[in-house]
Tab-separated table of C-alpha atoms in Angstrom:
chain	number	residue	atom	x	y	z
O	1	UNK	CA	241.818	37.036	162.173
O	2	UNK	CA	242.631	35.446	165.513
O	3	UNK	CA	239.568	37.121	166.987
O	4	UNK	CA	237.428	35.575	164.272
O	5	UNK	CA	238.762	32.110	165.013
O	6	UNK	CA	238.163	32.518	168.741
O	7	UNK	CA	234.657	33.766	168.014
O	8	UNK	CA	233.991	30.722	165.816
O	9	UNK	CA	235.108	28.279	168.528
O	10	UNK	CA	233.150	30.104	171.247
O	11	UNK	CA	229.953	30.287	169.216
O	12	UNK	CA	230.311	26.593	168.360
O	13	UNK	CA	230.425	25.796	172.079
O	14	UNK	CA	227.599	28.230	172.792
O	15	UNK	CA	225.181	26.916	170.163
O	16	UNK	CA	226.224	23.304	170.745
O	17	UNK	CA	225.734	23.626	174.476
O	18	UNK	CA	222.314	25.187	174.155
O	19	UNK	CA	221.126	22.678	171.529
O	20	UNK	CA	222.372	19.875	173.767
O	21	UNK	CA	220.483	21.403	176.676
O	22	UNK	CA	217.250	21.073	174.708
O	23	UNK	CA	217.915	17.617	173.303
O	24	UNK	CA	219.200	15.641	176.289
O	25	UNK	CA	216.668	13.494	178.093
O	26	UNK	CA	218.619	13.310	181.348
O	27	UNK	CA	218.183	16.553	183.273
O	28	UNK	CA	221.712	16.502	184.672
O	29	UNK	CA	223.238	16.271	181.186
O	30	UNK	CA	221.236	19.230	179.933
O	31	UNK	CA	222.329	21.187	182.989
O	32	UNK	CA	225.964	20.400	182.245
O	33	UNK	CA	225.652	21.475	178.625
O	34	UNK	CA	223.980	24.678	179.829
O	35	UNK	CA	227.075	25.197	181.986
O	36	UNK	CA	229.257	24.871	178.863
O	37	UNK	CA	227.072	27.394	177.034
O	38	UNK	CA	227.276	29.927	179.881
O	39	UNK	CA	231.073	29.603	180.050
O	40	UNK	CA	231.318	30.172	176.296
O	41	UNK	CA	229.070	33.224	176.640
O	42	UNK	CA	231.500	34.602	179.226
O	43	UNK	CA	234.235	34.130	176.620
O	44	UNK	CA	232.210	36.122	174.078
O	45	UNK	CA	231.884	38.941	176.619
O	46	UNK	CA	235.660	38.922	177.015
O	47	UNK	CA	236.000	39.102	173.222
O	48	UNK	CA	233.885	42.269	173.313
O	49	UNK	CA	236.352	44.029	175.684
O	50	UNK	CA	233.966	43.826	178.647
O	51	UNK	CA	236.272	42.327	181.233
O	52	UNK	CA	234.037	43.099	184.194
O	53	UNK	CA	230.916	41.609	182.620
O	54	UNK	CA	233.028	38.563	181.787
O	55	UNK	CA	233.919	38.192	185.462
O	56	UNK	CA	230.346	38.804	186.607
O	57	UNK	CA	229.047	36.233	184.129
O	58	UNK	CA	231.455	33.604	185.437
O	59	UNK	CA	230.807	34.455	189.082
O	60	UNK	CA	227.034	34.852	188.998
O	61	UNK	CA	225.659	32.936	186.009
O	62	UNK	CA	228.072	30.013	186.112
O	63	UNK	CA	229.170	29.968	189.711
O	64	UNK	CA	225.844	30.695	191.350
O	65	UNK	CA	222.888	30.134	189.027
O	66	UNK	CA	223.923	26.990	187.151
O	67	UNK	CA	225.496	25.414	190.220
O	68	UNK	CA	222.342	26.157	192.212
O	69	UNK	CA	220.336	24.423	189.485
O	70	UNK	CA	222.664	21.420	189.600
O	71	UNK	CA	222.286	21.239	193.389
O	72	UNK	CA	218.498	21.307	193.125
O	73	UNK	CA	218.577	18.561	190.480
O	74	UNK	CA	220.774	16.423	192.694
O	75	UNK	CA	218.812	16.984	195.905
O	76	UNK	CA	215.420	16.286	194.295
O	77	UNK	CA	216.612	12.702	193.744
O	78	UNK	CA	213.949	12.055	191.134
O	79	UNK	CA	213.302	8.653	189.609
O	80	UNK	CA	212.763	7.962	185.918
O	81	UNK	CA	209.019	7.737	186.443
O	82	UNK	CA	208.938	11.347	187.654
O	83	UNK	CA	210.227	12.620	184.330
O	84	UNK	CA	207.644	13.491	181.687
O	85	UNK	CA	207.120	10.988	178.923
O	86	UNK	CA	208.341	12.862	175.849
O	87	UNK	CA	208.321	10.204	173.179
O	88	UNK	CA	207.428	12.699	170.452
O	89	UNK	CA	210.005	15.261	171.552
O	90	UNK	CA	211.759	15.588	168.192
O	91	UNK	CA	208.519	16.187	166.322
O	92	UNK	CA	207.631	19.013	168.709
O	93	UNK	CA	211.108	20.487	168.432
O	94	UNK	CA	210.857	20.433	164.626
O	95	UNK	CA	207.414	22.060	164.644
O	96	UNK	CA	208.430	24.809	167.061
O	97	UNK	CA	211.663	25.433	165.133
O	98	UNK	CA	209.642	25.984	161.959
O	99	UNK	CA	207.341	28.311	163.897
O	100	UNK	CA	210.253	30.330	165.268
O	101	UNK	CA	212.116	30.831	161.965
O	102	UNK	CA	210.016	33.823	160.703
O	103	UNK	CA	210.453	35.568	164.047
O	104	UNK	CA	214.221	35.032	163.893
O	105	UNK	CA	214.324	36.388	160.329
O	106	UNK	CA	212.401	39.463	161.426
O	107	UNK	CA	214.832	40.041	164.281
O	108	UNK	CA	217.761	39.619	161.890
O	109	UNK	CA	216.244	42.086	159.425
O	110	UNK	CA	215.775	44.637	162.189
O	111	UNK	CA	219.198	44.210	163.740
O	112	UNK	CA	221.239	44.128	160.546
O	113	UNK	CA	220.004	47.594	159.655
O	114	UNK	CA	222.085	48.884	162.566
O	115	UNK	CA	225.704	49.904	162.440
O	116	UNK	CA	227.913	46.914	161.708
O	117	UNK	CA	231.514	48.001	162.167
O	118	UNK	CA	233.211	48.015	165.547
O	119	UNK	CA	235.185	51.142	166.322
O	120	UNK	CA	238.282	51.360	168.436
O	121	UNK	CA	237.268	51.742	172.064
O	122	UNK	CA	238.542	54.198	174.638
O	123	UNK	CA	241.333	53.366	177.002
O	124	UNK	CA	240.035	51.369	179.961
O	125	UNK	CA	236.707	50.467	178.313
O	126	UNK	CA	234.835	47.791	180.220
O	127	UNK	CA	237.165	47.627	183.191
O	128	UNK	CA	235.881	47.511	186.743
O	129	UNK	CA	236.758	51.165	187.322
O	130	UNK	CA	234.855	52.524	184.323
O	131	UNK	CA	231.835	50.256	184.816
O	132	UNK	CA	231.712	51.208	188.491
O	133	UNK	CA	231.870	54.910	187.667
O	134	UNK	CA	228.981	54.588	185.207
O	135	UNK	CA	227.015	52.403	187.596
O	136	UNK	CA	227.280	54.818	190.496
O	137	UNK	CA	226.774	58.014	188.530
O	138	UNK	CA	224.051	57.421	185.916
O	139	UNK	CA	222.578	54.139	187.088
O	140	UNK	CA	222.218	54.538	190.859
O	141	UNK	CA	218.422	54.309	190.920
O	142	UNK	CA	218.223	51.055	188.887
O	143	UNK	CA	220.978	49.656	191.078
O	144	UNK	CA	218.963	50.340	194.224
O	145	UNK	CA	215.840	48.913	192.582
O	146	UNK	CA	217.811	45.741	191.787
O	147	UNK	CA	218.819	45.458	195.436
O	148	UNK	CA	215.162	45.595	196.483
O	149	UNK	CA	214.335	43.026	193.777
O	150	UNK	CA	217.007	40.650	195.068
O	151	UNK	CA	215.773	41.057	198.649
O	152	UNK	CA	212.195	40.269	197.662
O	153	UNK	CA	213.381	37.332	195.537
O	154	UNK	CA	215.184	35.943	198.573
O	155	UNK	CA	212.122	36.295	200.811
O	156	UNK	CA	209.881	34.863	198.086
O	157	UNK	CA	212.130	31.866	197.484
O	158	UNK	CA	212.180	31.034	201.200
O	159	UNK	CA	208.399	31.423	201.445
O	160	UNK	CA	207.672	29.320	198.364
O	161	UNK	CA	210.035	26.494	199.243
O	162	UNK	CA	208.930	26.178	202.877
O	163	UNK	CA	208.120	22.670	203.860
O	164	UNK	CA	204.903	23.015	205.842
O	165	UNK	CA	202.489	24.389	203.263
O	166	UNK	CA	202.164	21.738	200.607
O	167	UNK	CA	199.339	19.346	200.003
O	168	UNK	CA	200.116	15.674	199.662
O	169	UNK	CA	198.214	15.270	196.401
O	170	UNK	CA	200.622	13.036	194.546
O	171	UNK	CA	202.225	11.495	197.611
O	172	UNK	CA	200.189	8.342	197.888
I	1	UNK	CA	235.170	41.025	163.596
I	2	UNK	CA	231.865	42.528	162.540
I	3	UNK	CA	228.823	43.021	164.695
I	4	UNK	CA	226.548	41.002	162.413
I	5	UNK	CA	228.022	37.733	163.698
I	6	UNK	CA	227.184	38.713	167.242
I	7	UNK	CA	223.628	39.634	166.234
I	8	UNK	CA	223.215	36.258	164.521
I	9	UNK	CA	224.569	34.490	167.609
I	10	UNK	CA	222.166	36.341	169.912
I	11	UNK	CA	219.194	35.640	167.622
I	12	UNK	CA	220.137	31.951	167.414
I	13	UNK	CA	220.339	31.656	171.189
I	14	UNK	CA	216.989	33.409	171.660
I	15	UNK	CA	215.338	31.119	169.079
I	16	UNK	CA	216.784	28.011	170.742
I	17	UNK	CA	215.367	29.289	174.038
I	18	UNK	CA	211.899	29.745	172.516
I	19	UNK	CA	212.057	26.265	170.967
I	20	UNK	CA	213.001	24.802	174.343
I	21	UNK	CA	210.130	26.519	176.137
I	22	UNK	CA	207.596	25.431	173.514
I	23	UNK	CA	208.671	21.869	172.872
I	24	UNK	CA	209.975	20.427	176.143
I	25	UNK	CA	207.871	19.476	179.148
I	26	UNK	CA	210.619	18.911	181.707
I	27	UNK	CA	210.436	21.813	184.168
I	28	UNK	CA	214.215	22.099	184.429
I	29	UNK	CA	214.661	22.399	180.676
I	30	UNK	CA	211.974	25.094	180.569
I	31	UNK	CA	213.810	26.954	183.328
I	32	UNK	CA	217.154	26.740	181.550
I	33	UNK	CA	215.603	27.848	178.250
I	34	UNK	CA	214.264	30.992	179.933
I	35	UNK	CA	217.733	31.624	181.340
I	36	UNK	CA	219.165	31.185	177.837
I	37	UNK	CA	216.751	33.763	176.401
I	38	UNK	CA	217.707	36.266	179.104
I	39	UNK	CA	221.395	35.614	178.455
I	40	UNK	CA	220.985	36.180	174.725
I	41	UNK	CA	219.492	39.600	175.468
I	42	UNK	CA	222.529	40.167	177.660
I	43	UNK	CA	224.819	39.349	174.742
I	44	UNK	CA	222.932	41.803	172.528
I	45	UNK	CA	223.233	44.551	175.151
I	46	UNK	CA	226.977	44.044	175.479
I	47	UNK	CA	227.430	43.998	171.686
I	48	UNK	CA	225.537	47.260	171.257
I	49	UNK	CA	227.436	48.826	174.132
I	50	UNK	CA	230.754	47.897	172.490
I	51	UNK	CA	229.466	49.149	169.147
I	52	UNK	CA	228.600	52.583	170.473
I	53	UNK	CA	231.675	52.818	172.671
I	54	UNK	CA	229.576	53.601	175.722
I	55	UNK	CA	229.313	51.694	178.979
I	56	UNK	CA	225.558	52.074	179.532
I	57	UNK	CA	224.817	48.753	177.846
I	58	UNK	CA	227.416	47.000	179.967
I	59	UNK	CA	225.839	48.362	183.133
I	60	UNK	CA	222.437	47.217	181.908
I	61	UNK	CA	223.911	43.763	181.274
I	62	UNK	CA	225.290	43.756	184.813
I	63	UNK	CA	221.867	44.604	186.236
I	64	UNK	CA	220.293	41.944	184.006
I	65	UNK	CA	222.680	39.356	185.459
I	66	UNK	CA	221.279	40.254	188.898
I	67	UNK	CA	217.728	39.844	187.531
I	68	UNK	CA	218.731	36.428	186.168
I	69	UNK	CA	219.975	35.428	189.615
I	70	UNK	CA	216.689	36.487	191.231
I	71	UNK	CA	214.668	34.652	188.581
I	72	UNK	CA	216.742	31.511	189.133
I	73	UNK	CA	216.122	31.504	192.884
I	74	UNK	CA	212.353	31.957	192.511
I	75	UNK	CA	212.047	29.402	189.730
I	76	UNK	CA	214.063	26.754	191.555
I	77	UNK	CA	211.999	27.262	194.713
I	78	UNK	CA	208.877	26.842	192.591
I	79	UNK	CA	210.255	23.647	191.038
I	80	UNK	CA	210.955	22.218	194.499
I	81	UNK	CA	207.449	23.127	195.657
I	82	UNK	CA	205.796	21.645	192.539
I	83	UNK	CA	207.850	18.471	192.811
I	84	UNK	CA	206.826	18.051	196.445
I	85	UNK	CA	203.157	18.559	195.655
I	86	UNK	CA	202.863	16.190	192.683
I	87	UNK	CA	206.056	14.075	192.628
I	88	UNK	CA	206.578	14.979	189.011
I	89	UNK	CA	208.634	17.242	186.787
I	90	UNK	CA	206.079	17.184	183.987
I	91	UNK	CA	204.755	20.648	183.206
I	92	UNK	CA	201.561	19.131	181.760
I	93	UNK	CA	200.555	17.883	185.215
I	94	UNK	CA	200.249	21.355	186.675
I	95	UNK	CA	197.002	22.473	185.082
I	96	UNK	CA	195.044	23.641	188.148
I	97	UNK	CA	194.761	27.200	186.894
I	98	UNK	CA	193.994	26.179	183.319
I	99	UNK	CA	190.774	24.408	184.211
I	100	UNK	CA	187.392	25.778	185.099
I	101	UNK	CA	185.728	24.049	188.040
I	102	UNK	CA	182.872	21.785	187.089
I	103	UNK	CA	183.725	21.408	183.439
I	104	UNK	CA	186.441	18.800	183.859
């Protein structure tokens, strides 16, 4: 019962944060509500007995990704005229929501045919020790591939964001 | 606690992400919507891993978090580059690849 209540509160924050992210006009506000949504998602991971994923979500998704986004928003120092003019935003949101509904129903149909009851989990499920053992026994190759991916992402980000290779098209 | 609620939550988050990508033109909101879609897949992986009492899904979610971090770095570098080149965050302004030379 308590778990259900916690799940209700967390999903309220999660859905509210992500809807707010779409609706806010100010970029910084939508980034903050995305932060709320990511924190609530970490809580849902904790509810699912995955304590290590909970920690990784807080450290990486909240602590690195969202904060990096906030820093970029603040350093860009954009004016109001740089933002797109979205006067018909709500109409577009309504239209795309109607378009997405059949897809969501299809996903729900497919997923609800799966097993629905949670079983009791083993002792130590989701802890750092067990996740580490699985990661370094069955999943070593994907882990190494991810390290190469992160290295190339780092090099690519530095190359893309370098200062000397942009044209001054809009900079009149 | 039944798994259906978690499925519905993941589907809702994914749909909100799609709606954000389709309807908004602010580059930052598009970026965060893509992140939201990836995170909803993460939630689904963790739910299924808990359901089957096996840690493979959790490890996949961990690797997906690393992919999200890489995607964030590339996308933010691209946003900085696009903002420098056109002084705008409007995704409708960046249409260079969508146009055929001579027709415009």
